Structure formats: C-alpha cells, structure tokens
Amino acid sequence: MNSGQYDFAVIGAGVVGCAIARELSRYDCQTILIESRSDLGDGASKGNSAVLSTGADTPFGSLECRLVARGHARYFAEAPSLGLPILAIGSLTVAWNSDQLAMLTSMHADAVAAGFGDGEIVGPDFIYAKTPRLARGAVAAIWDPHEAIVDPFSTPLAYALDAVENDVEFRHSSPVTGAFRNSGIWHLETPAGNIRTGTVINCGGLWADKVDSLGGFSDFSSRPRRGQFIVYDKSARSLLDVVIKPVPTPSYRGVLVTPTVFGNVLVGPTAEDIDDPDDWRTTHEGLAALREAALRILPELGAHEVTATYCGVRPGTDRAEYRIIPRPDASWVSVAGIRSTGLSGALGIAEHVVALASGFGSHLARKSREPRPIRVPSLCSLDPRPWERTATPARADLEIVCHCEGTTLGQIESAFASPIPPRSLKALKRRTRATFGRCQGFYCGARVRMLLDEALAGRTA
Amino acid sequence: MTNPDAIVIGSGPAGLAAAISLRQGGASSVLILDRDDSAGGLPRFCAHPGFGWEYTRRLEGGPRFVARLLAQLETDAVRIATSTTAIAVHPGPEVEIVGPRFGHTRIAAPVVVLATGARERPRSARLVPGRRPEFGVLNTGQLQQMVARRIPTGVKRAVVVGSEHVAFSVLATARKAGISIAAILEDGARIRSYPPAEWLARLLGTRILLKTRIEEILGRERVEGVVVRCPTGALTVPCEMVVFTGEFVPDSVLARDSGLMIDPATAGPIVDQYGRTSVPGVFAAGNLLRAIESSGWSAIEGARIGLAAARHLRSAGRWRPSGATLTNGRGVSYVVPQIWADDEIGSFLPISLRASLDHNRAQIRIVRNDEVEWRGRMQSMRIGRRLPISSDTIDALARRGGEIRIDIA
Ligand SMILES: Cc1cc2nc3c(=O)[nH]c(=O)nc-3n(C[C@H](O)[C@H](O)[C@H](O)COP(=O)(O)OP(=O)(O)OC[C@H]3O[C@@H](n4cnc5c(N)ncnc54)[C@H](O)[C@@H]3O)c2cc1C
Ligand SMILES: Cc1cc2nc3c(=O)[nH]c(=O)nc-3n(C[C@H](O)[C@H](O)[C@H](O)COP(=O)(O)OP(=O)(O)OC[C@H]3O[C@@H](n4cnc5c(N)ncnc54)[C@H](O)[C@@H]3O)c2cc1C
C-alpha cells in the first residue's frame, strides 16, 4: 500500500491533528498520523468544556475568530453524519451588575460590527424563562442561540476513524524524538524506527514547541494554562438546559455552568498558569473556587452529588493567538497555540492548514471518489440506548455492565472491535463511558477491568 | 411469561429476606431481579465473618450468609433473573427491565419491593484533589469485588481513607490479596468504628492516623502515594492504592427516576412503618432506605416488609393511610420510617436513626406536636451511632397522629 514514504506526517493526534488527518484523507496523498500516547485525544483535547463556540467570543478579525466560525459551521454540517451528537442549547453570557452590563453592551456592539449579529441582548424575563433555576440578580445577558454542547471524546475519535477508513495510517505509542531532513525528505525518529515524509504538520499541542525544536524551529514557547472542572451528577441535569457564561475579562473567560451531552452538569474551568505541561492536578483552592461559583450561579446544585473532578491544560504559547506557521522552504507547518477553542475550530483549522500545505510543492488533487463513511455510536444521554435502537436487540446490547452510565456489554465489545480500539481504561471510558458515572467503579469497576484485561491479553496473544 | 405476585428488585440481604417472607406470607410467585451477574448483593464479595447476626443469630462470612438465604428460595415459585436491570418502576406498578433473559420489556405485579442497597462515595464526590491515575483509586466495594473475582491488583501497599467499620473490612480483604496497609486516615479525633476494630488494626501493625486528612493523590498512570495533613504537618505516604471507605449513600436512582418521594435527610425513599413508599404497590427495604445499617438489619427490614407486602396482596387495602410524620431534630441525622400509618398490616420496621453529634450524657427526646412526650438517657453518644428507640415506643405515641420529632437535648 505504501512505499514506506509519506507525503504528510501529522504529529499529534489531538482534536486538531485528527481533523487535519481527516482533511488530508480527501486528497490523493499518503498520510500518517503519529501519536506518542497509546490513545488519541489524550492531551489537551480530553479536558475541556465541550462547548462548540461560534467564534463570537474570540478576538474579532483574528485568524482564530475566522477559523472557529468556519469550524462551527462545518461541525454542524458534518458531525451528524459521523454520528456525533450536537445539542444546540444556546448560551447566556450573564451580567450580574451595572459594570458587567456596560461590558456586555460593548461586547455585543463589537460582535454585531464584526458580523456576529445573531446574539441578542436579553433582560431578566427572557433569562429566567430560559433558565428558571439560575440565581436571582441577573441584570441582562447576551443570548447566543448557536452555541452548542458536543462530545469532546468522540469528536477526535470520529475524525481519526474517518481518516483511517479513508487510507490514513494511524500509529499510536510512537513519540517523535528527533527529525532531520535529507534531500527534501524528513526523517522522523520514533522508537519503532524512522518515518519518512515529504511534509510535516506539527500538531503537538502542549508539546508543539518541543516538536518544532526537533525540526530546528523556535518561534514560540509553550505557556500551559490549567483549567479544573467539577462534574455534577445526572440528577442535576434538569436544573439547566443552556450554557451559562460570565462576562469574560481580557485574560480569562471565567467559569461556565453547562449541561453536558452525557447528561451531567459541568462547572469550570479555572485558569492557572503552570510551568510543567504535565502538571495535571486538581487542587483544593481550584475545586473550592468552582464549588463556590457553582452555588453562586445555580444554588440548587448544592443538593446534588459530585460525580467527577478533572482538569485540562490549554496549549497556550507566549502569545494569545493561534500560531499556525507555514514554512514552505522546509515543508513544515507548525499548528500551535490552539489554546481554548480547538474543539470548535478544528475543522476550520484543518481546511486552512491543508490549503497552506498544498501550496508547498506538487499539486494536491482531491480524490475522485467519495470518502467512505464512518459513524461513531452516540453517547448522548438523550439518544436511544442500545436496547432501544431496534425491536430485537442483540443479547450483548441487553446486558448493562456500567449501571450509572447504562453502558452495555455490546458497547464495550464493539469498542474493542473498532479499527482504533481502546488500550487503556481511560480510553475505554472515553469510548463507552463505562465507570465514568456517579459510583466511579464501585459496582462495575472490577468487571470492566476484567473485560479490559481479557481484551488486551487477547490482542497481544 | 405470567405475571408474578411480587417483583423484588435487588438480591442483597434485604431483597432475599423480603422474597422469603413474601412466600411465607402466601405470595404464590416471586420474581427477583438483580443487575449484577450473580445473586447475593454486596455480601457475596466479602468473605470475612460478620454478616447476618440480627437475622440468623449467626456471624458468618458474607457469601455464606446470602447462600443461606438463597437456599430458602429454591422453589419453582421463585425465579431469580440476574444481569437484569430494572430501569424504571411505572405506575401500576409495572417494572421496566433490560436484560439478556427477558429482553427490554415491562412486567406488572401487584407488589414491587425495591431493595437496591447503598454504595460508598467515591474520591471525586469527596473533592479530594491531585492527579487521576488510571489505577489504584477505588472504594472498598470495588476492591472486594476485584479480590473476590480474582482480578490481580498488582499492588503492595494501600492507604485507607476513613475509619467506619468498613475500613476494617479492608484489613481482612487486603491481607487476603497480599496488600499491606500503610495507614488508615481519619480526620476526626477518634475512629468511627468500635474500639475492638482499633485493637485489631494495632494487632496487625496498621498505623491509624487521627486528625489527618488526605490532601493530594500522587502518580500519573498508577498511584505513587498520597500527601496527608496531620497535626504535625504535611506528610507523604508512598503507596500504590488509595481505598476510599464508608460515607455510604443509598443507591436511590431507580427510586428517584420512578418518582418516589425522597427524604433529603436519608437520600432514600420515604416509607412508613411497613415499608410502603409514596407510590401504591411499591415497598422499599434495606440500605436503600438510608446508609447504612448491617446486613442482618437490612435482612430484618426485608423480612418484615415482605410480610406486610404479602398481607397487602391478600387484602389489597388502602395504600398508606394517613398517620403521623417522623422527622429528625437536633443531633439526629435521620429517622426511618418517616411516616407512621394508622393501619395494622404486619410488624413494624425497626426504627433506624443515627446521631449526628458527639455528646456526653445525652438526653434523647421524642417530641410530638412540640410537646416532649418521652425522654431517654445515654451515657455518651458518638457521631454515627444508632440511637436506641424501639418501634413500640414510637407506635404508642404515633397512633395519636401529628408531627413527631426525635432530637437530642
Ligand atoms: C480547560 C479547557 C477548556 C476548554 N474548553 C473548550 C471549549 O469549550 N471549546 C473548545 O472548542 N475548546 C476548548 N478548549 C480547547 C481545546 O481543548 C484545545 O484547543 C484542543 O484540545 C487543542 O488540541 P490539540 O490537538 O492542539 O492539542 P492536544 O490535544 O494536546 O494534542 C496534541 C497531541 O500531540 C501529541 N504529541 C505531542 N508531542 C508529540 C511527539 N513528539 N510525538 C508524537 N505525538 C506527540 C500529544 O500526545 C497529544 O495527543 C479547552 C481547553 C481547556 C484546557
Ligand atoms: C466493603 C463492605 C463491607 C461490609 N461489611 C459488612 C459486615 O461485616 N457486616 C455486615 O453486616 N454488613 C457489612 N456490610 C454492609 C452490607 O453489605 C449491607 O448492609 C447489605 O449488603 C445491605 O443489603 P441490601 O440488600 O440493602 O443491599 P445490597 O447488598 O447492596 O444489594 C442490592 C442489590 O440490588 C441490586 N440492584 C441495584 N439496583 C438495581 C436495579 N436497578 N435493578 C436490578 N438490581 C439492582 C444490586 O446489584 C445488588 O445486588 C459491608 C458493606 C461493604 C460495602
């Protein structure tokens, strides 16, 4: 199938790298997606708020703003056919006092001037009709009907599965540790040997500066920014059906309170500059601040149990903007600094990056045939459960293993049978939600572990 | 399938004892559902002795105790469907189930008994910060299942968080699995279990750190240790596993989703002295009612509720007529039952109530319509301990109706 040399090597299977690999799969070229970890989507892409932004909350006129707006439009157009759920519940950016109201008004005027005319300023009547359990005292809000919540785990998975189905090679557990260029060909060093490619697309996220330095580039350095979250039990989902945002400051968008597509309520993120991109820790201060915010914004959350706490780290750089740097002479594109909008922007970024890279050398032609379709199973709590999907469900679709999330044996088995199967518990959780729920494995943790051990043993045997 | 007289949801001690009594009381067919892959509830994973006392007057290992109950149900009149989940109880009552045996369907029965038990609160609900390693952070329930199912843990040292009885259950399980306990952490000034538990721990050479709370979990893929804060400062304890014990909560999702009235004090369904919930035909028993009593106590509740349910089957009388309400006042965490109905359909549930404060020379009071009607003295009362009030005492007062509050003066 492949002469051992690729036209494109995408380094990093976060949501951005996966989207770019999928984009390249539409063209007549050989592409490889290389990931250092055993699963895709295990970096910045696994710990975010899962809100699909319209771009209206990004700096107007910036590349980020343009690509997020494009990514949002493409997501609505393409995600449903991949099986990805979109809950277009809209958002309210709420002002609680007159200072915030003044900011809100000017934000709105700027947005309209920049062509984001769909958001409108609404008063307390609208706000409390939309979300009656919100704390009293909201003065006004911007209502944006186009903001949506999505599945952050299945999104990069669907992009990667689509890419693989359309002839991209995915190589996991392969950190790129060195790079050199010889007669126009890049040699990427990995523990399993060198990978040769014409063009490199660096989507290393938090580690993009390190990957760039392997190629001899040093235009930016990483500035990781941690964000912690609290996930409330599904019992709280009925309290809220809209994304609640605060009025942002120039450096911090503030704490959101939002439902998730899985049926929980999410509160976060914090914003903490950290030195080590691997410092994925929640802290007392962070969780206490989130709890305080949760009760201040949606007081009834206090009566509900916490299901999970987690954090993510934003792959920022020394500048606020996206750092998408084409290097035609070197046949290398750096795709970095996709800090806090990568889930929304990925499809826009992918289109943009492939257009840049196609200008590097030989002409990149679109494949003449239609791409082969793939679908991921929806994990959205509002979609039918496996046993509800047909009149005669298979046995394994009737056997629930994880009771809190309603994950069936069938879902677990089909995850293992996928072209990109889970190789760890966390990867299995992201694909099926098993042990992700309120009991965190008290009931099914042992059995899920057993199923995982068996599947992994079967694969190596 | 012909509809049974009664459906019991949950095959732990409460559910099994309820099924036995339903049969004794004349129910001609009982269907027991359990979502797990085999019957018996939590005790089946817990081999150390200490189960069943109130019900059998024996102290046996968990699996033996539930095997004893299951043996009494070996008749064609009782069917046990495992791997079968009740996902809702609809009015009727009618139980919506999912499982390989019956598929996704609804089964109606004049009586439904909910006995879905309780579980421990996980690390996340306790907001314990730090990393989230993939291995090694779990509750006692999962650890015991892993050991009972012979799933290797690959762990040598564990830290135990909490000192309720169940923390000492970990000692036995850990010994069996070859895990040494680096420390038991308790943020209070004394252990929550009884003193003999402490002697046992000392005998096994286990450190108990009092006034100590867990600050942070260390380790990326696997647990590498915990940072704890004790009176003398912060301390790192190396270990590969952290077991979060106790802090039980009723598993009342099914009850909630089925529209049963829930008591905020227990987080379980509100019941009367015969286990009748707010929904006609639906009874509830065991640790679903509140967390947590022993397996023997849960079985006693199941047994009494089973008899009342059988009586309801025969007479189909009015569902939960009016009566007195029972609430918890100062110093009391909760009271079960929450309602004392004014009819007679069987023997009463034992009163389950627990202290929410430490108190020396406490005086327990029963207050009816704001008048003190009864006083009892205790030498000392410890947080989490059961308060001795008999159902006959309550019955004598509650038959007169009104609002009854139990508190500590
Ligand atoms: C707290 C928080 C909240 C957020 N909320 C939102 C939101 O609501 N909406 C939204 O749109 N966005 C949100 N984001 C932003 C979004 O998550 C990121 O923009 C996005 O995940 C970045 O993806 P990425 O692919 O660039 O990086 P990553 O996901 O980090 O991917 C980089 C990948 O490269 C791999 N890699 C690195 N070095 C090498 C190497 N040498 N060899 C091989 N592989 C390598 C890594 O292992 C990793 O898998 C949020 C982010 C955070 C942290
Ligand atoms: C680690 C540990 C140690 C313990 N040690 C002791 C001890 O030494 N002595 C003692 O007396 N007690 C002990 N206990 C407590 C004892 O296990 C409980 O008191 C007892 O199991 C309660 O019985 P139950 O029937 O209420 O609930 P459970 O035993 O929890 O049974 C509930 C059953 O309901 C099933 N179920 C739940 N929801 C559904 C649904 N929707 N559909 C179908 N089935 C469902 C569950 O699968 C489960 O089998 C211990 C508990 C733990 C966790």
Short mmCIF file of C-alpha atoms and ligand atoms in Angstrom, two decimals, chain A residues 11-17 34-37 43-45 47-51 174-176 203-207 211 227 229 269 312-315 338-344, ligand 1:
data_model
loop_
_atom_site.label_atom_id
_atom_site.label_comp_id
_atom_site.label_asym_id
_atom_site.label_seq_id
_atom_site.Cartn_x
_atom_site.Cartn_y
_atom_site.Cartn_z
CA ILE A 11 2.45 14.68 14.55
CA GLY A 12 -0.05 14.61 17.41
CA ALA A 13 -3.49 13.02 17.48
CA GLY A 14 -5.35 15.67 19.45
CA VAL A 15 -8.56 17.03 18.03
CA VAL A 16 -6.55 19.30 15.73
CA GLY A 17 -4.22 16.61 14.36
CA ILE A 34 1.65 9.80 14.65
CA GLU A 35 0.77 9.90 18.35
CA SER A 36 3.11 9.42 21.26
CA ARG A 37 0.50 8.01 23.63
CA GLY A 43 -3.71 15.61 25.68
CA ALA A 44 -5.43 18.99 25.84
CA SER A 45 -8.32 17.51 23.90
CA GLY A 47 -10.08 18.02 29.37
CA ASN A 48 -12.21 20.83 28.02
CA SER A 49 -15.65 22.36 28.50
CA ALA A 50 -17.06 20.75 25.35
CA VAL A 51 -18.78 23.91 24.21
CA SER A 174 5.13 6.44 18.82
CA PRO A 175 6.69 9.60 20.24
CA VAL A 176 8.66 11.50 17.64
CA CYS A 203 0.05 19.38 15.95
CA GLY A 204 1.86 18.64 19.18
CA GLY A 205 -0.45 20.76 21.35
CA LEU A 206 1.18 21.38 24.72
CA TRP A 207 4.42 19.93 23.36
CA VAL A 211 8.33 19.09 18.30
CA GLY A 227 -8.32 24.52 33.96
CA PHE A 229 -13.68 21.22 36.48
CA PRO A 269 -12.72 25.89 34.17
CA GLY A 312 -7.31 20.07 31.37
CA VAL A 313 -4.31 22.09 30.25
CA ARG A 314 -4.65 24.70 27.50
CA PRO A 315 -1.81 24.57 24.99
CA ILE A 338 -4.75 26.27 19.75
CA ARG A 339 -5.43 27.29 23.26
CA SER A 340 -9.03 27.34 24.20
CA THR A 341 -11.12 26.90 21.07
CA GLY A 342 -9.59 23.88 19.34
CA LEU A 343 -12.61 21.64 19.65
CA SER A 344 -14.74 24.27 17.92
C1 LIG C 1 -9.82 23.85 30.44
C2 LIG C 1 -10.06 23.86 28.97
C3 LIG C 1 -11.32 24.17 28.47
C4 LIG C 1 -11.53 24.20 27.09
N1 LIG C 1 -12.79 24.41 26.61
C5 LIG C 1 -13.00 24.38 25.27
C6 LIG C 1 -14.29 24.51 24.73
O1 LIG C 1 -15.28 24.58 25.45
N2 LIG C 1 -14.45 24.55 23.39
C7 LIG C 1 -13.38 24.42 22.55
O2 LIG C 1 -13.56 24.50 21.35
N3 LIG C 1 -12.15 24.24 23.03
C8 LIG C 1 -11.93 24.22 24.37
N4 LIG C 1 -10.68 24.03 24.86
C9 LIG C 1 -9.56 23.98 23.94
C10 LIG C 1 -9.30 22.63 23.30
O3 LIG C 1 -9.39 21.59 24.22
C11 LIG C 1 -7.91 22.68 22.70
O4 LIG C 1 -7.80 23.81 21.89
C12 LIG C 1 -7.61 21.48 21.86
O5 LIG C 1 -7.84 20.30 22.56
C13 LIG C 1 -6.19 21.50 21.36
O6 LIG C 1 -5.98 20.35 20.61
P1 LIG C 1 -4.57 19.97 20.01
O7 LIG C 1 -4.83 18.85 19.09
O8 LIG C 1 -3.92 21.19 19.50
O9 LIG C 1 -3.72 19.54 21.27
P2 LIG C 1 -3.65 18.15 22.08
O10 LIG C 1 -5.00 17.61 22.30
O11 LIG C 1 -2.81 18.39 23.26
O12 LIG C 1 -2.92 17.19 21.09
C14 LIG C 1 -1.53 17.16 20.94
C15 LIG C 1 -1.12 15.73 20.75
O13 LIG C 1 0.22 15.67 20.31
C16 LIG C 1 0.82 14.56 20.91
N5 LIG C 1 2.26 14.77 20.85
C17 LIG C 1 2.96 15.74 21.45
N6 LIG C 1 4.27 15.61 21.19
C18 LIG C 1 4.41 14.53 20.40
C19 LIG C 1 5.52 13.85 19.81
N7 LIG C 1 6.77 14.31 20.00
N8 LIG C 1 5.31 12.74 19.08
C20 LIG C 1 4.05 12.29 18.88
N9 LIG C 1 2.96 12.88 19.43
C21 LIG C 1 3.13 13.98 20.18
C22 LIG C 1 0.27 14.56 22.30
O14 LIG C 1 0.42 13.32 22.93
C23 LIG C 1 -1.18 14.95 22.05
O15 LIG C 1 -2.01 13.81 21.87
C24 LIG C 1 -10.45 23.97 26.23
C25 LIG C 1 -9.21 23.63 26.74
C26 LIG C 1 -9.02 23.54 28.10
C27 LIG C 1 -7.71 23.08 28.63
#
